[in-house]
């Protein structure tokens, strides 16, 4: 009786252990898929932070000195962006810290959303 209890207990533990291993494996695969999606650029949103230098509201352009954007492997740099929604730029003034989101569209990147930084 004792022996069979021990046996079934180890059977249960074995099932637990293998379920755990399976879950870990699935988690790893999830990460892998995420990285593949990043590479295939499908509507991936990247969050950035920086300082707006020049704003051209009429053209929907903004020059930003941004921090590194790890999700795109971009180092920090100063560059021009086209903004998807020009109205976002009404709230941005030169020298202002900004939070923004970038999505890849065609060959280039666009800011899909930009707003004054909340800090
Ligand atoms: Cu850049």
XYZ file of C-alpha atoms and ligand atoms in Angstrom:
120
model
C 0.000 0.000 0.000
C 2.728 2.413 0.976
C 4.708 1.434 -2.066
C 1.891 2.046 -4.489
C 1.182 5.458 -2.911
C 4.805 6.380 -3.364
C 4.660 5.186 -6.922
C 1.593 7.182 -7.827
C 3.013 10.229 -6.055
C 6.136 10.053 -8.181
C 3.944 9.565 -11.233
C 2.116 12.775 -10.350
C 5.402 14.588 -9.788
C 6.638 13.327 -13.109
C 3.559 14.699 -14.841
C 4.039 18.034 -13.082
C 7.666 18.118 -14.048
C 7.004 17.361 -17.684
C 4.157 19.884 -17.840
C 6.474 22.473 -16.422
C 9.104 21.631 -18.976
C 6.528 21.870 -21.721
C 5.351 25.273 -20.529
C 8.924 26.546 -20.447
C 9.456 25.271 -23.939
C 6.308 27.018 -25.172
C 7.425 30.233 -23.544
C 10.730 29.987 -25.357
C 8.954 29.444 -28.637
C 6.787 32.459 -27.952
C 9.853 34.630 -27.579
C 11.281 33.236 -30.742
C 8.125 34.043 -32.690
C 8.121 37.552 -31.294
C 11.633 38.112 -32.552
C 10.681 36.790 -35.951
C 7.762 39.211 -36.078
C 10.102 42.072 -35.263
C 12.277 41.028 -38.163
C 9.338 40.790 -40.522
C 8.248 44.310 -39.551
C 4.514 43.602 -39.624
C 2.870 46.514 -37.833
C 5.337 46.278 -34.995
C 5.138 49.317 -32.745
C 8.385 50.643 -31.301
C 8.396 53.065 -28.415
C 10.852 55.914 -28.425
C 11.810 58.816 -26.232
C 13.704 61.949 -27.135
C 13.732 65.701 -27.590
C 11.968 67.429 -30.483
C 14.243 69.901 -32.260
C 12.296 71.242 -35.220
C 8.632 70.836 -35.917
C 6.982 71.366 -39.295
C 3.308 70.981 -38.558
C 2.174 71.732 -42.123
C 4.412 69.011 -43.576
C 3.841 66.648 -40.660
C 7.567 66.370 -39.986
C 9.534 66.499 -36.812
C 13.254 66.275 -36.111
C 13.986 64.345 -32.943
C 17.151 63.547 -31.002
C 16.015 60.197 -29.716
C 17.394 57.754 -27.201
C 18.370 54.245 -28.256
C 15.383 52.182 -29.385
C 16.320 48.652 -28.418
C 13.401 46.969 -30.170
C 14.761 48.229 -33.498
C 18.429 48.061 -32.530
C 18.721 51.774 -33.176
C 21.389 53.701 -31.312
C 20.602 57.187 -30.091
C 20.595 59.688 -32.950
C 19.039 62.794 -34.415
C 16.751 62.302 -37.359
C 13.668 63.495 -39.218
C 10.402 61.650 -38.926
C 7.145 61.875 -40.790
C 4.194 61.925 -38.452
C 1.106 59.974 -39.406
C -1.266 62.322 -37.642
C -0.161 65.945 -38.147
C -2.500 67.070 -35.376
C -0.207 65.355 -32.861
C 2.400 68.032 -33.595
C 0.211 70.871 -32.319
C 1.199 69.932 -28.766
C 4.936 69.699 -29.513
C 7.274 72.664 -29.165
C 11.007 72.841 -29.956
C 13.145 71.559 -27.087
C 10.309 69.536 -25.621
C 10.859 65.993 -24.358
C 8.604 63.635 -26.264
C 7.384 60.055 -26.149
C 6.546 58.532 -29.497
C 5.674 55.312 -31.274
C 7.114 54.246 -34.590
C 5.720 51.788 -37.088
C 7.380 50.750 -40.299
C 5.434 51.656 -43.389
C 6.794 50.677 -46.766
C 10.467 51.528 -46.895
C 10.392 54.067 -44.103
C 9.378 54.548 -40.535
C 6.576 56.776 -39.412
C 5.627 58.133 -36.081
C 2.183 56.717 -35.451
C 1.804 58.685 -32.246
C 3.773 61.436 -30.519
C 3.043 63.406 -27.364
C 4.896 65.520 -24.800
C 6.776 63.240 -22.396
C 4.842 62.587 -19.198
C 7.795 63.085 -16.847
Cu 16.844 57.255 -35.401
